[in-house]
mmCIF file of C-alpha atoms in Angstrom:
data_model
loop_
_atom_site.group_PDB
_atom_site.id
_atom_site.type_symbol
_atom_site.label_atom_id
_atom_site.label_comp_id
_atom_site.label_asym_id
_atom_site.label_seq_id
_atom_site.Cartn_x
_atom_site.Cartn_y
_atom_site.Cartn_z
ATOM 1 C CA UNK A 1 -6.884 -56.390 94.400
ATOM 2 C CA UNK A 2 -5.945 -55.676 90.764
ATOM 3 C CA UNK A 3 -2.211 -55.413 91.650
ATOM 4 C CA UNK A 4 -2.615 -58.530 93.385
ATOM 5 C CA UNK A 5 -4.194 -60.564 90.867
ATOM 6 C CA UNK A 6 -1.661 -58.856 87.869
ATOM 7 C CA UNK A 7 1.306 -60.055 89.944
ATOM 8 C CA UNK A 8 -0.140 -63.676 90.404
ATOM 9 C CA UNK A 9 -1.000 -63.737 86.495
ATOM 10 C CA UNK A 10 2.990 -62.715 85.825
ATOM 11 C CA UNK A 11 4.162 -64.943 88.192
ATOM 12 C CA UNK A 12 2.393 -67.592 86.207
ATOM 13 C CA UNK A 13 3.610 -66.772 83.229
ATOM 14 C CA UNK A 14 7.074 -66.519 84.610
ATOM 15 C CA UNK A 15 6.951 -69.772 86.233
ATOM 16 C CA UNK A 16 6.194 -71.654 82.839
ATOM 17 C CA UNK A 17 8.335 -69.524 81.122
ATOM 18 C CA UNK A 18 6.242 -67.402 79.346
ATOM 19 C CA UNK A 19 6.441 -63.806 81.240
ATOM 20 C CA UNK A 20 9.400 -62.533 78.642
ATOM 21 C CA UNK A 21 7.593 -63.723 75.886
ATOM 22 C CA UNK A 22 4.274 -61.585 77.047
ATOM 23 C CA UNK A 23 6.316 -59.005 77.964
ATOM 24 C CA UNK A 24 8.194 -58.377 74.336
ATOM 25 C CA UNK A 25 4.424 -58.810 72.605
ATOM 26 C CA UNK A 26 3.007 -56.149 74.846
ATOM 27 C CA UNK A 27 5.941 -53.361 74.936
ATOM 28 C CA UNK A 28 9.082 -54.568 73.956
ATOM 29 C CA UNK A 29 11.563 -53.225 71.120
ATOM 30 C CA UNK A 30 10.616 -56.144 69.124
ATOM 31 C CA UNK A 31 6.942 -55.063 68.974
ATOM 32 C CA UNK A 32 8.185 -51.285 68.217
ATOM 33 C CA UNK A 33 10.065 -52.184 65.642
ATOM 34 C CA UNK A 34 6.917 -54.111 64.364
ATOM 35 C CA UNK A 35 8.343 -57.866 64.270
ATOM 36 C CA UNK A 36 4.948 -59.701 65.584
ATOM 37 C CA UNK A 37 3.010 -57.861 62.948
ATOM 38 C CA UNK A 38 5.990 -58.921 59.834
ATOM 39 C CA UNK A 39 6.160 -62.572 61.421
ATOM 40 C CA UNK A 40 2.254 -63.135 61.700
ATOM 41 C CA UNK A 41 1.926 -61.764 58.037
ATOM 42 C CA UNK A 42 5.425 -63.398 56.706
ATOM 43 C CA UNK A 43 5.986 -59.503 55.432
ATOM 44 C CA UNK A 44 8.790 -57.467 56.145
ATOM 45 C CA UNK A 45 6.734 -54.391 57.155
ATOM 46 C CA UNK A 46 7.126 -52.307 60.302
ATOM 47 C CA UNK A 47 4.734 -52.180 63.581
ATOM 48 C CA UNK A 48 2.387 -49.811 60.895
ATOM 49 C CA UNK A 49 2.590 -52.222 57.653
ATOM 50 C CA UNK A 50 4.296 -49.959 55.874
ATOM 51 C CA UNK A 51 7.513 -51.498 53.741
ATOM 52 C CA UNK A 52 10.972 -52.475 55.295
ATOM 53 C CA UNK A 53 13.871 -54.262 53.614
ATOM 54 C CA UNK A 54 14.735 -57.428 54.937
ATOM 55 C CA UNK A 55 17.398 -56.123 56.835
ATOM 56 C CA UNK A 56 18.814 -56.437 60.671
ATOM 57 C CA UNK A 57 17.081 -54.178 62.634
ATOM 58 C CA UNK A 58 20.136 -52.722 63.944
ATOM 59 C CA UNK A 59 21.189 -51.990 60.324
ATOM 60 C CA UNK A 60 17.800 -50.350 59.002
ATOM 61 C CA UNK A 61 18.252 -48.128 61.737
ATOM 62 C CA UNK A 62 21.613 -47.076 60.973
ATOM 63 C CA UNK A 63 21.051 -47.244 57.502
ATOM 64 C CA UNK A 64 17.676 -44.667 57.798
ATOM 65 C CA UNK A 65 18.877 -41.078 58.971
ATOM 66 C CA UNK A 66 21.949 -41.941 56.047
ATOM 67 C CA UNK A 67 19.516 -41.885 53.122
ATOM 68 C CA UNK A 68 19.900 -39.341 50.812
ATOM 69 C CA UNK A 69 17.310 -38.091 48.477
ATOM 70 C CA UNK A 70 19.701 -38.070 45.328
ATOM 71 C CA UNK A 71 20.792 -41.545 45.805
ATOM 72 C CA UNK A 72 20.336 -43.789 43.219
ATOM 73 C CA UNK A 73 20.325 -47.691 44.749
ATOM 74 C CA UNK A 74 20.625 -50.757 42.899
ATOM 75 C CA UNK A 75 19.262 -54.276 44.111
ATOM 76 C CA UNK A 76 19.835 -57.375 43.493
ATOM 77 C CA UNK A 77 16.722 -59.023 44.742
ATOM 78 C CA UNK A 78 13.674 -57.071 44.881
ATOM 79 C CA UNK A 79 10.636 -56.978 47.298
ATOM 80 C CA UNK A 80 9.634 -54.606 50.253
ATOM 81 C CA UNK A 81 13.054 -53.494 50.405
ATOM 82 C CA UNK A 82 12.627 -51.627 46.575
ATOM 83 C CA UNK A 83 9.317 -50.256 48.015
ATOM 84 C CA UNK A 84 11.415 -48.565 50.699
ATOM 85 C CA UNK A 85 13.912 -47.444 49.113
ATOM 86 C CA UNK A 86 11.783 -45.763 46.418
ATOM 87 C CA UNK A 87 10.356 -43.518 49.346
ATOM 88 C CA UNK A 88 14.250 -42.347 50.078
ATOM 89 C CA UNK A 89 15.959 -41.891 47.205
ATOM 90 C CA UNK A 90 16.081 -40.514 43.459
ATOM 91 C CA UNK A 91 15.915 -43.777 41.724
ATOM 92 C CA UNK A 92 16.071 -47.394 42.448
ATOM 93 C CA UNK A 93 16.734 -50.042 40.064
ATOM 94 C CA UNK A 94 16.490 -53.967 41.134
ATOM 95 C CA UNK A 95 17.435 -57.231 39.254
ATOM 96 C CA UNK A 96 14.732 -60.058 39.897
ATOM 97 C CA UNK A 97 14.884 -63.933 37.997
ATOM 98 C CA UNK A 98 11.027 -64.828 39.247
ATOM 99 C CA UNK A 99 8.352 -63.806 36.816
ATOM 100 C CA UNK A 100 6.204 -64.416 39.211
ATOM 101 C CA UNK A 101 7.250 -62.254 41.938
ATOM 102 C CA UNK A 102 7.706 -59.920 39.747
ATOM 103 C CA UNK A 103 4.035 -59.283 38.602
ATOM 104 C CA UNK A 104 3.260 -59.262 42.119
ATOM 105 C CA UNK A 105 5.477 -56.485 43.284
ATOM 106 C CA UNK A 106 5.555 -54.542 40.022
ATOM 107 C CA UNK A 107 1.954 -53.042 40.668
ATOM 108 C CA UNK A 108 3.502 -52.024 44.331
ATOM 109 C CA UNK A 109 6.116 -49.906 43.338
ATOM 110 C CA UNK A 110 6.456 -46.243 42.519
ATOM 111 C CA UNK A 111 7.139 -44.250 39.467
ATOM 112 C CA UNK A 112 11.273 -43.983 40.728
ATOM 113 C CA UNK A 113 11.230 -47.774 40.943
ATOM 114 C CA UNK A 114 12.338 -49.990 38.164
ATOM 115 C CA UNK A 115 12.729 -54.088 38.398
ATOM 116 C CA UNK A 116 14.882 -55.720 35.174
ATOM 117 C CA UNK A 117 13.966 -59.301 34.595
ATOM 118 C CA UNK A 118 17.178 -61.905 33.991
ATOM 119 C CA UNK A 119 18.032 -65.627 33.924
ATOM 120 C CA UNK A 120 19.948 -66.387 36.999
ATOM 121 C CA UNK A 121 23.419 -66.557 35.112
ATOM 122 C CA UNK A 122 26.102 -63.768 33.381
ATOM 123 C CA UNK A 123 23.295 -61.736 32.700
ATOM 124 C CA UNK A 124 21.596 -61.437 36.511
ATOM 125 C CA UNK A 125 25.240 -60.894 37.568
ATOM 126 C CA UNK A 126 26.285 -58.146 35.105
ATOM 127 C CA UNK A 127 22.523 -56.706 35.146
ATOM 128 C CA UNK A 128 24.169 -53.914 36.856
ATOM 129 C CA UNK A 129 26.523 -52.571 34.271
ATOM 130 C CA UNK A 130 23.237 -53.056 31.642
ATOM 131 C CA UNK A 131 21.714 -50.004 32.922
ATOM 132 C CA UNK A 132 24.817 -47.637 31.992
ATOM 133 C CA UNK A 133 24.321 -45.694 35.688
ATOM 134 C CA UNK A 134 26.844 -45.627 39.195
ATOM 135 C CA UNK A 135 25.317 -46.090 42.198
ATOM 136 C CA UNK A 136 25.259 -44.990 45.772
ATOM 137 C CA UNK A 137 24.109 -48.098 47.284
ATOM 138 C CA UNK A 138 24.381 -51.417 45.854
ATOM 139 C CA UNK A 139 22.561 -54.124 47.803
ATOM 140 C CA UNK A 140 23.412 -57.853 47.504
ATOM 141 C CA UNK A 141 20.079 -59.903 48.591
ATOM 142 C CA UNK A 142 19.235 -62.214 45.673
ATOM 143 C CA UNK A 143 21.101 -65.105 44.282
ATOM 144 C CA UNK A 144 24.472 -65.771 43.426
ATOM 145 C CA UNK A 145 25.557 -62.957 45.906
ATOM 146 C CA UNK A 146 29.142 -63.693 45.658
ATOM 147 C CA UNK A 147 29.596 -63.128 41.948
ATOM 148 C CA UNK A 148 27.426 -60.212 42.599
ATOM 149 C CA UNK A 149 28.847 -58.192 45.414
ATOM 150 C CA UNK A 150 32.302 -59.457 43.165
ATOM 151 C CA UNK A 151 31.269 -57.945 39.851
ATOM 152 C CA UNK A 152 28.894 -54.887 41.070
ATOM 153 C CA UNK A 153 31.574 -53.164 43.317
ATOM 154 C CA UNK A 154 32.900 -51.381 39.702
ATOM 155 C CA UNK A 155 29.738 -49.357 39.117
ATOM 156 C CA UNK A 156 29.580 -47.939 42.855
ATOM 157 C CA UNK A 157 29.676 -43.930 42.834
ATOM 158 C CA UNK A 158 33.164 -42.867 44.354
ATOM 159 C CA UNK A 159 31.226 -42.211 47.522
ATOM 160 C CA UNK A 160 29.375 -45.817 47.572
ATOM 161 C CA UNK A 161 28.834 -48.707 49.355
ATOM 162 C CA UNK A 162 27.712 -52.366 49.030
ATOM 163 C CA UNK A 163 25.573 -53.732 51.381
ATOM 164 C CA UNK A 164 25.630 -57.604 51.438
ATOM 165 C CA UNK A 165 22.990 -59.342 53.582
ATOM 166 C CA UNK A 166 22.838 -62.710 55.826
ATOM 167 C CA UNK A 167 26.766 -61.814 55.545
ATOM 168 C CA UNK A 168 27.183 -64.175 58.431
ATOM 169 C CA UNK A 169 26.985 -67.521 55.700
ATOM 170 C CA UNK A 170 30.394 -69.152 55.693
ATOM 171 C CA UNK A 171 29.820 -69.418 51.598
ATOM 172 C CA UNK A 172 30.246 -65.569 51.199
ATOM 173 C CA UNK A 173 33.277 -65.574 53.009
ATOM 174 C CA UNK A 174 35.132 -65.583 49.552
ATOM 175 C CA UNK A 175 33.010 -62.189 48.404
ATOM 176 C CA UNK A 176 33.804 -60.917 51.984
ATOM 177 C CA UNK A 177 37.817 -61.318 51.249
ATOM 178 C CA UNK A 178 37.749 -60.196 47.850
ATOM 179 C CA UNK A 179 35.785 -56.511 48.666
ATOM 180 C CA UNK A 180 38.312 -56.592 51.393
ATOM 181 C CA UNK A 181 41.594 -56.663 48.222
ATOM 182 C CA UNK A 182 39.784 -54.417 47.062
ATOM 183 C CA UNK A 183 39.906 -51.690 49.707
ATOM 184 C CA UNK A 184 37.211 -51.946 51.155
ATOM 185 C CA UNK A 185 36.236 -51.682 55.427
ATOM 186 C CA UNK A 186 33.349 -53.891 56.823
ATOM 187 C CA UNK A 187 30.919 -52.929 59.243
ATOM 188 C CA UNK A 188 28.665 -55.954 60.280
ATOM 189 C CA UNK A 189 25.313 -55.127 62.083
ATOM 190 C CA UNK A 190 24.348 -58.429 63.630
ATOM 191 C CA UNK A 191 20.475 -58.830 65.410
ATOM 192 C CA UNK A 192 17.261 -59.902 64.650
ATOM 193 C CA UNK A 193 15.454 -58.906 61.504
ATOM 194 C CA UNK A 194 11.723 -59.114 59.828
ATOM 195 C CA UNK A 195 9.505 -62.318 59.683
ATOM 196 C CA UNK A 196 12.123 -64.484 61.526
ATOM 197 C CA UNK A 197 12.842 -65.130 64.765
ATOM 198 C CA UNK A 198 16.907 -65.834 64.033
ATOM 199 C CA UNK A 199 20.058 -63.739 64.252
ATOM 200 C CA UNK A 200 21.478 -62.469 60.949
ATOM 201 C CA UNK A 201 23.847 -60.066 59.369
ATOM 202 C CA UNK A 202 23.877 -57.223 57.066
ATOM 203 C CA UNK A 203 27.190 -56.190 56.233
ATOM 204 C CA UNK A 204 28.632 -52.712 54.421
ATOM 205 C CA UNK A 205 31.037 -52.047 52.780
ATOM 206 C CA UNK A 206 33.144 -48.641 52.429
ATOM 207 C CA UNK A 207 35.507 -46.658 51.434
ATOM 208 C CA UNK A 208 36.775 -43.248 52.688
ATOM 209 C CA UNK A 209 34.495 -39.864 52.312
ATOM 210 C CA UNK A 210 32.004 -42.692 51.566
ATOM 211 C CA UNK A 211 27.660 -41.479 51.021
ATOM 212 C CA UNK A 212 26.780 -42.954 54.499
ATOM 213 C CA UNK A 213 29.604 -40.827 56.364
ATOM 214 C CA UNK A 214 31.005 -44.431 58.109
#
Protein backbone atom coordinates (compact mmCIF):
# COMPACT_ATOMS: atom_id res chain seq x y z
CA UNK A 1 0.00 0.00 0.00
CA UNK A 2 2.85 2.41 0.81
CA UNK A 3 4.65 1.60 -2.49
CA UNK A 4 1.49 2.17 -4.11
CA UNK A 5 0.58 5.39 -2.78
CA UNK A 6 4.64 6.70 -3.09
CA UNK A 7 4.44 5.86 -6.81
CA UNK A 8 1.03 7.74 -7.32
CA UNK A 9 2.52 10.82 -5.25
CA UNK A 10 5.75 10.76 -7.89
CA UNK A 11 3.73 10.30 -10.66
CA UNK A 12 2.03 13.49 -9.63
CA UNK A 13 4.77 15.32 -9.24
CA UNK A 14 6.15 14.12 -12.49
CA UNK A 15 3.13 14.87 -14.36
CA UNK A 16 3.21 18.69 -13.34
CA UNK A 17 6.68 18.73 -13.60
CA UNK A 18 7.81 18.78 -10.32
CA UNK A 19 9.30 15.06 -9.61
CA UNK A 20 13.11 16.34 -10.60
CA UNK A 21 12.74 19.21 -8.64
CA UNK A 22 11.70 16.94 -5.37
CA UNK A 23 14.05 14.64 -6.28
CA UNK A 24 17.37 17.11 -6.29
CA UNK A 25 15.87 18.69 -2.74
CA UNK A 26 15.68 15.26 -1.21
CA UNK A 27 19.09 13.49 -2.48
CA UNK A 28 20.55 15.04 -5.26
CA UNK A 29 24.26 16.45 -5.74
CA UNK A 30 22.85 19.82 -5.50
CA UNK A 31 21.59 19.23 -1.93
CA UNK A 32 25.14 17.48 -1.08
CA UNK A 33 26.91 20.08 -2.11
CA UNK A 34 24.56 22.24 0.13
CA UNK A 35 22.94 24.67 -2.64
CA UNK A 36 19.18 24.74 -1.07
CA UNK A 37 20.66 25.64 2.26
CA UNK A 38 23.22 28.77 0.43
CA UNK A 39 20.11 29.80 -1.84
CA UNK A 40 17.42 29.89 1.06
CA UNK A 41 20.02 31.90 3.22
CA UNK A 42 21.58 34.00 0.08
CA UNK A 43 25.09 32.58 1.74
CA UNK A 44 27.62 30.79 0.03
CA UNK A 45 27.97 28.06 2.70
CA UNK A 46 27.93 24.30 2.16
CA UNK A 47 25.01 21.63 3.05
CA UNK A 48 26.63 22.23 6.96
CA UNK A 49 26.82 26.27 6.90
CA UNK A 50 30.16 26.28 7.09
CA UNK A 51 32.04 28.94 4.51
CA UNK A 52 32.53 28.37 0.66
CA UNK A 53 33.83 30.83 -1.92
CA UNK A 54 31.57 31.77 -4.47
CA UNK A 55 32.93 29.50 -6.79
CA UNK A 56 31.55 26.71 -9.45
CA UNK A 57 31.05 23.75 -7.74
CA UNK A 58 33.03 21.85 -10.11
CA UNK A 59 35.95 24.24 -9.39
CA UNK A 60 35.82 24.22 -5.41
CA UNK A 61 36.12 20.70 -5.79
CA UNK A 62 39.07 20.68 -7.86
CA UNK A 63 40.43 23.50 -6.24
CA UNK A 64 40.09 21.62 -2.43
CA UNK A 65 42.50 18.48 -2.31
CA UNK A 66 45.14 21.34 -4.19
CA UNK A 67 45.33 23.57 -1.12
CA UNK A 68 48.39 23.80 0.47
CA UNK A 69 48.96 24.82 3.99
CA UNK A 70 51.92 27.30 3.12
CA UNK A 71 50.01 29.10 0.56
CA UNK A 72 49.61 32.52 0.88
CA UNK A 73 46.27 33.75 -1.32
CA UNK A 74 45.38 37.11 -2.24
CA UNK A 75 41.69 38.33 -3.05
CA UNK A 76 40.30 40.75 -4.64
CA UNK A 77 36.85 40.77 -3.20
CA UNK A 78 36.36 39.41 0.12
CA UNK A 79 33.49 37.43 1.83
CA UNK A 80 32.97 33.63 2.64
CA UNK A 81 35.53 32.85 0.22
CA UNK A 82 38.47 34.68 2.73
CA UNK A 83 36.79 32.67 5.57
CA UNK A 84 37.69 29.54 3.60
CA UNK A 85 40.62 30.11 2.57
CA UNK A 86 41.92 31.15 6.01
CA UNK A 87 41.09 27.44 7.13
CA UNK A 88 43.65 26.19 4.14
CA UNK A 89 46.37 28.17 3.93
CA UNK A 90 49.26 30.25 5.74
CA UNK A 91 47.92 33.63 5.09
CA UNK A 92 45.27 35.32 3.15
CA UNK A 93 45.13 38.84 2.30
CA UNK A 94 41.88 40.44 0.44
CA UNK A 95 41.23 43.95 -1.08
CA UNK A 96 37.55 45.18 -0.28
CA UNK A 97 36.07 49.08 -1.40
CA UNK A 98 32.70 48.62 0.98
CA UNK A 99 33.13 49.85 4.50
CA UNK A 100 30.31 48.34 5.18
CA UNK A 101 30.90 44.87 4.27
CA UNK A 102 33.81 45.13 5.67
CA UNK A 103 32.77 45.59 9.40
CA UNK A 104 30.55 42.82 8.81
CA UNK A 105 33.00 40.20 7.75
CA UNK A 106 35.99 41.55 9.67
CA UNK A 107 34.64 40.07 13.08
CA UNK A 108 34.29 36.59 10.94
CA UNK A 109 37.64 36.08 10.03
CA UNK A 110 40.64 34.44 11.61
CA UNK A 111 43.89 35.60 12.98
CA UNK A 112 45.72 34.49 9.21
CA UNK A 113 43.10 36.68 7.54
CA UNK A 114 43.69 40.25 6.65
CA UNK A 115 41.11 42.62 4.48
CA UNK A 116 42.89 46.18 3.13
CA UNK A 117 40.34 48.85 2.56
CA UNK A 118 40.73 50.98 -1.02
CA UNK A 119 38.80 53.36 -3.30
CA UNK A 120 37.80 51.44 -6.31
CA UNK A 121 40.58 53.06 -8.60
CA UNK A 122 44.79 52.71 -9.02
CA UNK A 123 44.90 51.95 -5.57
CA UNK A 124 42.20 48.76 -5.38
CA UNK A 125 44.04 47.64 -8.55
CA UNK A 126 47.68 47.87 -7.36
CA UNK A 127 46.51 46.90 -3.63
CA UNK A 128 48.38 43.84 -4.41
CA UNK A 129 51.89 45.05 -4.87
CA UNK A 130 51.09 47.38 -1.42
CA UNK A 131 51.59 44.46 0.71
CA UNK A 132 55.34 43.75 -0.53
CA UNK A 133 54.44 39.64 -0.59
CA UNK A 134 54.09 36.88 -3.89
CA UNK A 135 51.40 34.80 -3.88
CA UNK A 136 50.25 31.32 -4.62
CA UNK A 137 46.81 32.06 -5.54
CA UNK A 138 45.52 35.25 -6.69
CA UNK A 139 41.74 35.38 -7.03
CA UNK A 140 39.92 37.95 -9.23
CA UNK A 141 36.17 38.34 -7.73
CA UNK A 142 35.69 42.05 -6.99
CA UNK A 143 35.54 44.96 -9.29
CA UNK A 144 37.42 46.08 -12.08
CA UNK A 145 38.60 42.40 -12.64
CA UNK A 146 40.24 43.09 -15.85
CA UNK A 147 42.76 45.65 -14.67
CA UNK A 148 43.13 43.30 -11.85
CA UNK A 149 43.80 39.86 -13.15
CA UNK A 150 46.04 42.44 -15.77
CA UNK A 151 48.16 44.08 -13.10
CA UNK A 152 48.21 41.20 -10.24
CA UNK A 153 49.68 38.40 -12.52
CA UNK A 154 53.43 40.13 -11.58
CA UNK A 155 53.30 39.30 -7.87
CA UNK A 156 52.22 35.49 -8.45
CA UNK A 157 54.91 33.01 -6.80
CA UNK A 158 56.77 31.20 -9.78
CA UNK A 159 54.50 28.29 -9.01
CA UNK A 160 51.08 30.47 -9.04
CA UNK A 161 47.98 30.87 -10.46
CA UNK A 162 45.12 33.39 -10.99
CA UNK A 163 41.84 32.37 -10.63
CA UNK A 164 39.30 34.74 -12.36
CA UNK A 165 35.60 34.11 -11.67
CA UNK A 166 32.16 34.45 -13.78
CA UNK A 167 35.08 34.16 -16.56
CA UNK A 168 32.29 33.37 -18.94
CA UNK A 169 31.39 37.59 -19.25
CA UNK A 170 32.22 38.65 -22.78
CA UNK A 171 33.82 42.01 -20.97
CA UNK A 172 36.78 39.93 -19.53
CA UNK A 173 37.54 38.55 -22.69
CA UNK A 174 40.34 41.28 -23.02
CA UNK A 175 41.97 40.05 -19.39
CA UNK A 176 41.41 36.46 -20.77
CA UNK A 177 43.75 37.33 -24.01
CA UNK A 178 46.19 39.29 -22.27
CA UNK A 179 47.09 36.34 -19.35
CA UNK A 180 47.05 34.28 -22.44
CA UNK A 181 50.45 36.85 -24.08
CA UNK A 182 51.51 36.34 -21.20
CA UNK A 183 52.00 32.57 -21.07
CA UNK A 184 49.59 31.57 -19.45
CA UNK A 185 47.04 28.05 -20.03
CA UNK A 186 43.27 28.30 -19.08
CA UNK A 187 41.31 25.78 -17.50
CA UNK A 188 37.54 26.82 -17.29
CA UNK A 189 35.30 24.86 -14.79
CA UNK A 190 31.81 25.70 -15.96
CA UNK A 191 28.48 24.51 -13.54
CA UNK A 192 26.38 25.74 -11.06
CA UNK A 193 27.64 27.56 -8.02
CA UNK A 194 26.28 28.96 -4.42
CA UNK A 195 23.03 31.04 -3.90
CA UNK A 196 22.12 30.98 -7.66
CA UNK A 197 20.44 28.85 -9.68
CA UNK A 198 22.62 29.91 -13.10
CA UNK A 199 25.63 28.47 -14.89
CA UNK A 200 28.94 30.28 -14.36
CA UNK A 201 32.64 30.04 -14.74
CA UNK A 202 35.70 30.08 -12.73
CA UNK A 203 38.64 30.12 -14.74
CA UNK A 204 42.65 29.39 -13.80
CA UNK A 205 45.26 30.29 -14.94
CA UNK A 206 48.84 28.47 -15.10
CA UNK A 207 51.96 28.04 -15.86
CA UNK A 208 54.26 24.95 -15.89
CA UNK A 209 55.39 23.11 -12.41
CA UNK A 210 52.54 25.43 -11.29
CA UNK A 211 51.20 25.05 -6.97
CA UNK A 212 47.96 23.24 -8.10
CA UNK A 213 49.97 20.49 -10.19
CA UNK A 214 47.50 21.38 -13.52
Amino acid sequence: MIKILKNSVWSLLNSIGLGGSVQLSLDGALKQYGWFRSFHTKQSIDINGDPLPWYTYPFILFLKPRIKSHFEVFEYGSGNSTRWYAGQVKHITAVEHDSDWIRQISSKLPANAKILEKPLGDSYVKSVQSTGELYHIIAVAGPNRVKCASFAIDFLTDDGVLILDNSERHWYQTAKEYLAGRGFRRLDFIGMAPIVGIETCTSVFYRDNNCLGI
